[in-house]
Coordinates of C-alpha atoms and ligand atoms in Angstrom, one line a residue:
M1 CA -127.1 24.0 -158.8
E2 CA -125.7 27.7 -158.8
Y3 CA -127.8 30.7 -159.1
L4 CA -127.6 34.6 -158.5
R5 CA -129.7 35.7 -155.5
I6 CA -130.6 39.6 -155.9
A7 CA -132.5 41.6 -153.6
G8 CA -133.8 44.5 -156.1
G9 CA -134.8 48.1 -155.8
R10 CA -131.5 49.7 -154.7
P11 CA -130.1 52.4 -157.0
L12 CA -126.6 51.8 -158.4
E13 CA -123.8 54.2 -157.4
G14 CA -120.0 54.0 -158.0
R15 CA -117.4 53.3 -160.7
A16 CA -116.9 50.3 -162.8
A17 CA -113.9 49.4 -165.2
L18 CA -114.8 47.6 -168.5
P19 CA -113.3 44.4 -169.5
G20 CA -111.8 43.3 -172.8
A21 CA -114.3 42.6 -175.6
K22 CA -115.2 39.1 -176.0
N23 CA -116.2 39.6 -179.6
S24 CA -113.0 41.2 -180.4
L25 CA -110.9 38.4 -178.3
L26 CA -112.2 35.4 -180.1
P27 CA -111.5 36.4 -183.6
I28 CA -108.0 37.8 -182.6
L29 CA -107.1 34.3 -180.9
A30 CA -108.0 32.5 -184.4
A31 CA -106.2 35.1 -186.1
S32 CA -102.9 34.3 -184.2
V33 CA -102.9 30.7 -186.0
L34 CA -101.6 33.0 -189.1
C35 CA -98.6 34.2 -187.2
D36 CA -95.4 32.4 -187.7
G37 CA -94.1 34.2 -184.3
P38 CA -95.4 34.3 -180.6
V39 CA -98.6 36.4 -180.0
T40 CA -99.3 38.3 -176.4
L41 CA -102.7 39.5 -175.8
D42 CA -103.6 41.9 -173.0
N43 CA -106.9 43.2 -171.3
V44 CA -108.2 39.6 -171.8
P45 CA -111.4 38.6 -169.6
D46 CA -111.6 35.5 -167.8
L47 CA -114.4 33.7 -170.0
A48 CA -115.8 30.5 -170.7
D49 CA -115.5 31.1 -174.3
L50 CA -111.9 32.4 -173.8
H51 CA -111.2 28.8 -172.5
A52 CA -112.9 27.0 -175.2
S53 CA -110.6 28.8 -177.6
L54 CA -107.5 28.1 -175.9
E55 CA -108.7 24.4 -175.8
I56 CA -109.0 24.6 -179.9
L57 CA -105.7 26.1 -180.3
R58 CA -104.2 23.6 -178.0
R59 CA -105.7 20.7 -179.8
I60 CA -104.4 22.1 -183.1
G61 CA -101.0 22.4 -181.4
W62 CA -100.4 25.7 -180.4
E63 CA -99.1 26.6 -176.7
A64 CA -101.7 28.5 -175.2
E65 CA -101.7 30.0 -171.6
Y66 CA -103.9 32.5 -169.9
L67 CA -102.9 34.3 -166.6
D68 CA -104.1 37.5 -164.9
G69 CA -105.8 39.2 -168.0
R70 CA -103.0 38.0 -170.4
V71 CA -102.9 35.3 -173.0
D72 CA -99.5 33.9 -174.4
L73 CA -99.7 32.1 -177.7
C74 CA -96.9 30.1 -179.3
P75 CA -97.0 28.7 -182.8
A76 CA -97.1 24.9 -183.1
R77 CA -94.4 22.9 -184.8
Q78 CA -96.8 20.7 -186.2
V79 CA -100.1 21.9 -187.1
R80 CA -103.3 19.5 -186.7
S81 CA -106.2 20.5 -189.0
R82 CA -109.1 19.0 -187.4
I83 CA -110.9 20.7 -184.6
P84 CA -112.3 18.3 -182.2
S85 CA -116.2 18.2 -181.8
R86 CA -116.1 18.7 -178.1
A87 CA -114.2 21.9 -178.3
A88 CA -115.7 23.2 -181.6
G89 CA -119.0 22.3 -179.9
A90 CA -118.5 24.6 -177.2
M91 CA -119.1 27.4 -179.0
R92 CA -119.9 28.7 -182.4
S93 CA -116.7 30.8 -182.8
S94 CA -114.9 27.7 -184.0
V95 CA -116.0 28.8 -187.4
F96 CA -113.2 31.6 -187.1
Y97 CA -110.5 28.6 -187.4
L98 CA -111.6 27.8 -191.0
A99 CA -109.4 30.5 -192.8
P100 CA -106.2 30.3 -190.5
L101 CA -106.1 26.6 -190.7
L102 CA -106.8 26.6 -194.6
H103 CA -103.7 28.7 -194.9
R104 CA -101.6 26.9 -192.3
T105 CA -102.2 23.2 -193.7
G106 CA -104.4 23.5 -196.8
R107 CA -107.1 21.6 -195.2
V108 CA -109.5 22.0 -192.3
E109 CA -112.3 19.8 -190.8
L110 CA -114.8 21.0 -188.4
P111 CA -117.9 19.5 -187.0
T112 CA -120.9 21.5 -189.0
P113 CA -121.4 24.5 -186.6
G114 CA -124.7 24.3 -184.9
G115 CA -127.2 26.9 -184.4
C116 CA -128.0 28.2 -181.2
R117 CA -130.9 29.7 -179.1
L118 CA -130.8 32.8 -181.2
G119 CA -131.5 31.0 -184.2
E120 CA -130.1 29.1 -187.3
R121 CA -126.6 30.8 -187.4
P122 CA -125.8 29.7 -191.0
I123 CA -122.1 30.2 -192.3
D124 CA -123.0 30.2 -196.3
I125 CA -121.4 33.9 -196.5
H126 CA -118.1 32.6 -194.9
L127 CA -118.0 29.7 -197.4
E128 CA -119.2 31.6 -200.6
G129 CA -116.2 33.8 -200.0
L130 CA -113.6 31.2 -199.1
V131 CA -114.8 29.3 -202.3
K132 CA -114.7 32.2 -204.4
M133 CA -110.9 32.4 -202.9
G134 CA -110.1 29.0 -204.2
A135 CA -111.1 26.7 -201.2
A136 CA -113.2 23.5 -202.0
A137 CA -116.1 22.9 -199.6
S138 CA -117.8 19.4 -199.0
V139 CA -119.4 17.7 -195.9
E140 CA -118.0 14.4 -194.7
N141 CA -119.6 12.2 -191.9
N142 CA -121.4 15.3 -190.7
R143 CA -118.1 17.5 -190.6
L144 CA -117.2 20.3 -192.7
V145 CA -114.3 20.1 -194.8
L146 CA -112.6 22.6 -196.5
Q147 CA -109.3 22.3 -198.8
A148 CA -107.1 24.7 -200.6
P149 CA -103.7 22.6 -201.4
N150 CA -102.7 25.4 -203.7
G151 CA -103.5 28.3 -201.0
L152 CA -106.1 31.0 -201.5
Q153 CA -106.2 33.7 -204.1
G154 CA -107.2 37.4 -203.6
T155 CA -110.4 38.3 -205.2
C156 CA -113.4 40.8 -205.1
F157 CA -116.6 39.8 -203.0
E158 CA -119.6 41.6 -201.9
L159 CA -121.2 40.1 -198.7
R160 CA -124.8 39.8 -199.2
Y161 CA -125.4 40.7 -195.4
P162 CA -122.7 42.5 -193.4
S163 CA -122.0 39.5 -191.2
V164 CA -119.6 40.2 -188.4
G165 CA -118.2 36.6 -188.4
A166 CA -118.1 36.3 -192.2
T167 CA -116.2 39.7 -192.3
E168 CA -113.6 38.5 -189.9
S169 CA -113.3 35.0 -191.7
L170 CA -112.6 36.8 -195.2
L171 CA -110.3 39.1 -193.7
M172 CA -108.0 36.4 -192.4
A173 CA -108.5 34.6 -195.4
A174 CA -107.3 37.5 -197.5
V175 CA -104.2 38.8 -195.5
L176 CA -102.1 35.7 -196.7
A177 CA -104.0 35.2 -200.1
R178 CA -101.9 35.7 -203.2
G179 CA -102.5 39.2 -204.5
A180 CA -105.3 41.9 -203.7
T181 CA -108.6 41.2 -202.2
C182 CA -111.5 43.8 -202.2
L183 CA -114.5 43.1 -199.9
T184 CA -117.4 45.2 -200.0
G185 CA -120.9 45.1 -197.9
V186 CA -118.8 44.1 -194.8
A187 CA -119.6 44.6 -191.2
R188 CA -118.4 47.9 -189.5
E189 CA -118.2 46.9 -185.9
P190 CA -115.3 48.1 -183.6
E191 CA -114.5 44.4 -183.2
I192 CA -113.6 44.2 -186.9
Q193 CA -111.3 47.3 -186.6
D194 CA -109.6 45.7 -183.7
L195 CA -109.0 42.6 -185.9
A196 CA -107.6 44.7 -188.5
R197 CA -105.2 46.5 -186.1
F198 CA -104.0 43.4 -184.8
L199 CA -103.3 42.0 -188.1
N200 CA -101.7 45.1 -189.5
R201 CA -99.4 45.0 -186.5
C202 CA -98.4 41.5 -187.5
G203 CA -97.2 42.7 -191.1
A204 CA -100.7 42.5 -192.9
R205 CA -101.8 45.1 -195.3
I206 CA -105.2 45.9 -194.7
T207 CA -107.2 49.3 -195.4
G208 CA -110.8 50.6 -194.8
A209 CA -111.9 48.2 -191.8
G210 CA -114.7 50.1 -190.0
G211 CA -116.2 51.3 -193.4
S212 CA -118.1 49.2 -195.9
T213 CA -115.5 48.3 -198.1
I214 CA -112.0 46.7 -197.1
H215 CA -109.0 46.3 -199.1
V216 CA -106.3 43.9 -198.6
V217 CA -102.9 43.2 -200.3
G218 CA -101.8 39.6 -199.7
V219 CA -98.5 38.9 -197.9
R220 CA -96.3 36.0 -197.7
R221 CA -96.2 35.6 -193.9
L222 CA -97.3 37.4 -190.7
H223 CA -94.9 37.8 -187.6
G224 CA -96.3 37.9 -184.0
T225 CA -97.1 41.0 -181.7
R226 CA -98.4 42.2 -178.5
H227 CA -101.8 43.7 -178.6
T228 CA -104.4 45.1 -176.1
I229 CA -108.0 43.9 -176.6
I230 CA -110.5 46.9 -176.8
P231 CA -113.1 47.3 -174.0
D232 CA -116.4 45.4 -174.3
R233 CA -119.2 47.7 -175.6
I234 CA -121.8 45.1 -174.7
V235 CA -120.6 44.9 -170.8
A236 CA -121.2 48.8 -171.2
A237 CA -124.5 48.3 -172.7
T238 CA -125.1 46.0 -169.8
L239 CA -124.4 48.5 -166.9
L240 CA -126.4 51.3 -168.7
A241 CA -129.4 48.8 -168.8
A242 CA -129.0 48.2 -165.1
V243 CA -128.6 51.7 -164.0
T244 CA -131.4 52.7 -166.4
G245 CA -133.7 50.2 -164.8
A246 CA -132.7 50.6 -161.3
E247 CA -131.9 54.3 -161.1
G248 CA -128.5 55.8 -159.7
D249 CA -125.3 57.5 -160.8
I250 CA -122.2 55.4 -162.3
V251 CA -119.0 56.0 -164.0
M252 CA -117.7 53.4 -166.5
E253 CA -113.8 53.5 -167.2
G254 CA -112.0 52.2 -170.2
V255 CA -115.1 53.0 -172.6
Q256 CA -114.9 54.3 -176.0
P257 CA -118.0 56.2 -176.3
S258 CA -117.9 56.2 -180.2
H259 CA -118.3 52.3 -180.1
L260 CA -121.8 52.6 -178.3
A261 CA -123.4 55.1 -180.8
G262 CA -126.6 53.3 -181.6
V263 CA -127.0 52.1 -178.2
L264 CA -126.6 55.6 -176.2
D265 CA -129.5 57.1 -178.3
I266 CA -131.8 54.3 -177.1
Y267 CA -131.0 54.9 -173.5
R268 CA -131.2 58.7 -173.7
R269 CA -134.6 58.3 -175.4
M270 CA -135.5 56.4 -172.2
G271 CA -134.2 59.4 -170.2
L272 CA -130.6 58.2 -169.1
R273 CA -128.2 61.3 -169.0
T274 CA -124.8 60.7 -169.9
S275 CA -121.4 62.7 -170.0
Q276 CA -117.8 62.2 -170.2
P277 CA -116.1 63.6 -166.9
A278 CA -112.5 62.5 -168.5
P279 CA -111.1 60.7 -171.4
G280 CA -112.3 57.0 -171.5
Q281 CA -114.9 57.7 -168.9
L282 CA -118.6 57.6 -169.2
R283 CA -121.0 58.9 -166.5
A284 CA -124.6 57.7 -166.6
V285 CA -127.3 59.2 -164.4
M286 CA -131.2 57.9 -164.0
D287 CA -132.9 59.6 -161.3
R288 CA -136.6 58.8 -162.4
R289 CA -138.8 56.2 -164.1
P290 CA -137.7 55.5 -167.7
S291 CA -139.7 56.6 -170.4
A292 CA -141.0 54.1 -172.8
L293 CA -139.4 53.7 -176.4
G294 CA -142.6 53.1 -178.5
K295 CA -141.1 51.2 -181.7
A296 CA -137.5 50.4 -181.9
A297 CA -135.4 48.3 -184.0
T298 CA -131.9 46.6 -184.1
G299 CA -129.8 46.6 -187.2
P300 CA -125.9 46.2 -188.2
Y301 CA -123.6 48.6 -186.6
P302 CA -123.4 51.4 -186.1
A303 CA -127.3 51.0 -185.5
F304 CA -128.7 49.7 -182.3
C305 CA -127.1 46.3 -181.9
T306 CA -128.9 43.1 -181.5
D307 CA -126.8 42.3 -178.5
A308 CA -128.0 45.3 -176.5
A309 CA -131.6 44.6 -177.2
P310 CA -132.5 42.3 -174.5
L311 CA -130.6 44.4 -172.2
A312 CA -132.5 47.5 -173.3
A313 CA -135.8 45.6 -172.9
A314 CA -134.8 44.9 -169.2
A315 CA -134.5 48.6 -168.7
L316 CA -138.0 49.2 -170.2
L317 CA -139.9 47.0 -167.9
R318 CA -140.4 49.8 -165.4
A319 CA -140.9 52.6 -168.3
E320 CA -143.9 54.4 -168.4
G321 CA -145.9 53.3 -171.4
E322 CA -145.4 50.6 -174.3
S323 CA -142.5 49.7 -176.0
V324 CA -141.8 47.0 -178.8
I325 CA -138.3 46.3 -179.6
E326 CA -137.8 44.3 -183.1
D327 CA -134.4 42.4 -183.5
R328 CA -134.0 42.4 -187.3
V329 CA -130.5 40.1 -186.8
F330 CA -131.6 37.0 -185.0
E331 CA -134.8 35.2 -184.9
N332 CA -135.0 34.0 -181.3
R333 CA -133.4 36.9 -179.3
F334 CA -136.2 37.6 -177.1
D335 CA -136.6 34.1 -175.5
C336 CA -136.0 36.2 -172.1
A337 CA -139.4 37.6 -172.4
A338 CA -140.9 34.8 -170.3
G339 CA -138.3 35.3 -167.7
F340 CA -139.2 39.0 -167.4
A341 CA -142.8 37.9 -166.7
R342 CA -141.7 35.3 -164.1
L343 CA -140.2 38.4 -162.3
G344 CA -143.5 40.0 -162.4
A345 CA -143.0 42.6 -165.3
R346 CA -145.4 42.6 -168.2
A347 CA -143.6 41.7 -171.5
C348 CA -144.1 38.8 -174.0
R349 CA -142.4 37.7 -177.2
Q350 CA -144.2 38.3 -180.5
G351 CA -142.0 36.6 -183.2
R352 CA -138.8 38.6 -183.6
S353 CA -140.0 41.3 -181.3
V354 CA -140.5 41.7 -177.5
H355 CA -143.8 43.8 -176.4
I356 CA -143.4 45.6 -172.9
W357 CA -146.1 47.3 -171.0
G358 CA -144.2 49.2 -168.4
V359 CA -144.9 49.3 -164.8
E360 CA -143.6 51.3 -162.0
Q361 CA -142.7 48.3 -159.7
Y362 CA -142.7 44.7 -160.3
R363 CA -141.9 42.1 -157.4
G364 CA -139.0 39.8 -158.8
G365 CA -139.2 36.1 -158.9
E366 CA -137.2 33.1 -160.2
A367 CA -136.1 32.8 -163.7
E368 CA -133.6 31.2 -165.8
G369 CA -131.4 32.7 -168.8
G370 CA -131.4 30.4 -171.9
D371 CA -128.7 32.5 -173.9
L372 CA -125.8 34.9 -172.9
R373 CA -127.7 38.2 -173.3
G374 CA -130.9 36.9 -172.3
G375 CA -129.4 35.9 -169.0
A376 CA -127.7 39.2 -168.5
A377 CA -130.9 40.9 -169.0
L378 CA -132.7 39.0 -166.5
V379 CA -129.9 39.9 -164.0
C380 CA -130.5 43.8 -164.9
A381 CA -134.1 43.1 -164.6
A382 CA -133.9 41.5 -161.2
V383 CA -131.7 44.5 -160.1
A384 CA -134.6 46.9 -160.8
A385 CA -137.3 44.7 -159.1
Q386 CA -138.6 45.6 -155.8
G387 CA -138.2 42.2 -154.1
E388 CA -135.9 39.3 -154.2
S389 CA -135.0 37.1 -157.4
R390 CA -133.3 34.1 -158.1
I391 CA -131.6 33.9 -161.5
G392 CA -130.3 30.6 -162.9
G393 CA -128.7 29.7 -166.2
L394 CA -125.3 31.1 -165.1
E395 CA -123.4 28.8 -167.6
H396 CA -124.9 31.1 -170.4
I397 CA -123.9 34.4 -168.8
R398 CA -120.2 33.1 -167.9
R399 CA -119.8 32.7 -171.6
G400 CA -119.5 36.7 -172.0
Y401 CA -119.3 38.1 -168.6
Q402 CA -115.9 37.6 -166.4
D403 CA -117.9 38.2 -163.2
L404 CA -121.2 40.2 -163.8
A405 CA -122.4 39.8 -160.2
G406 CA -119.2 41.3 -159.1
L407 CA -119.5 44.3 -161.5
L408 CA -123.0 45.0 -160.4
G409 CA -122.2 44.3 -156.7
G410 CA -119.3 46.9 -156.9
L411 CA -122.1 49.5 -158.0
G412 CA -124.3 48.5 -154.8
A413 CA -126.2 46.0 -155.9
D414 CA -127.4 43.2 -153.4
I415 CA -126.3 40.2 -155.4
R416 CA -124.6 37.0 -154.3
L417 CA -123.7 33.9 -156.0
C418 CA -125.6 30.9 -154.3
R419 CA -125.6 27.0 -154.6
D420 CA -128.5 24.7 -153.9
Ligands
EPZ501 C1 -121.2 38.1 -184.0 O1 -121.9 36.8 -184.5 C2 -121.2 38.1 -182.5 N1 -120.3 37.1 -182.0 C3 -122.7 38.2 -181.8 O2 -122.6 38.2 -180.3 C4 -123.5 39.2 -182.3 O3 -124.7 39.2 -182.0 C5 -123.6 39.1 -183.9 O4 -122.0 39.2 -184.4 C6 -124.3 40.2 -184.6 O5 -123.6 41.6 -184.3 C7 -118.9 36.9 -182.1 O6 -118.7 38.2 -182.4 C8 -118.3 35.9 -181.5 P1 -123.2 37.6 -188.0 P2 -121.9 36.4 -185.7 O7 -122.7 36.7 -188.8 O8 -120.7 36.8 -186.2 C9 -126.8 35.8 -190.6 C10 -122.7 37.7 -178.4 O9 -123.8 37.8 -177.6 N2 -125.7 35.1 -191.4 O10 -123.3 39.0 -188.1 O11 -122.4 35.0 -185.9 C11 -126.9 35.2 -189.3 O12 -127.9 34.1 -189.5 C12 -122.9 37.2 -179.7 O13 -121.8 38.2 -178.1 C13 -126.1 34.3 -192.6 O14 -127.0 34.1 -192.9 O15 -123.2 37.3 -186.4 C14 -127.5 36.5 -188.6 O16 -129.1 36.4 -188.9 C15 -124.2 36.6 -179.9 N3 -125.0 33.7 -193.1 C16 -127.0 37.6 -189.3 O17 -126.5 37.2 -190.4 C17 -123.7 33.8 -192.7 O18 -122.7 33.3 -193.4 C18 -125.9 38.4 -188.2 O19 -124.9 37.3 -188.1 C19 -123.4 34.5 -191.6 C20 -124.3 35.0 -190.7

């Protein structure tokens, strides 16, 4: 079994280049199915979720290649509308293919996307919007079937919750729908804006992405393009957690600080000092024990984002005082709290919240991540521990980090991949 062996207690120093954003890449890969021409994507990180997406694209007929940070996609001559269970089951983001395949073939079949460790993960908002645009939804043999033999019709639709995935799904549905679409109550994440930029470069007519209302005028077809994926703000939040907990002085490159709005406030409240030495760079300095947060809660962007919550919790394990972080987005965001305790810190999960009683030092130990960001949080906690730790569950971490050990090792952490 593979695990990371981490000898904690060393401050972090040096520079790290941010990879492209997983949560921008996945919807854009699906959106490529809408394009009649070839698509090339740059700044693409080598992730397990990337390869699961490329497998889906190949299974529906696309030519899909990845080499050295670049993806090349060529449209299928014959599109298959059935997403195989194995490929879809590997990640929830297979739901992004509903709208593109509806446009391509008038029908799409998908294993009913399951929940995950974070919680139920329903897709009712996606389906409500697609049905309002003319799709017919049914479940046959435990597979979701959507049909729109006459294509989709533009509409006005208000999302009951600013769901990131539903916003992206309905954006992809609207760009080739007949007529105009107005989406209100949408998610405002930078990844939504990156998807809109990609689609507009393919000939779509989208305005308002990044705000609460998006307008789309449907077009008849989309051509291909070449597009560079934006930097991964959650990887940035991960490195900020590590340096806040372990202390040190790091510079991240390829950062868009505006994408870190709600997150930087949280780390600054802990005592992290940040500056921008040059465009696209963010320097983060921590030279003392963190301050506790008291109470904090996550929310839709631009608030403190749910993905950063377990990472910020890891930074608080050494804080002076108590902190409670409530995740108002997912029910089970803090399964990692038990792992923090196994490393000798004082933390426990209380429903949707994590309660942390900061200690000046904790020894480290053995723990296993159960989800992507929880696993990354355990690694950050181990880097800030005094002694040696062994962190398992790397298959979860690899879904969203190309090489977390290499990133932290490059900043001076004593971290290496081991096998039993
Ligand atoms: C995206 O997931 C991200 N994934 C998640 O990142 C991120 O945590 C999440 O947005 C919130 O920011 C990708 O972009 C690939 P949501 P998504 O739809 O789209 C409820 C990571 O670690 N909801 O905004 O699935 C849902 O249950 C991953 O990189 C409905 O009720 O998130 C949840 O409580 C984890 N009905 C809330 O909305 C729906 O139809 C937010 O979900 C859709 C969502």
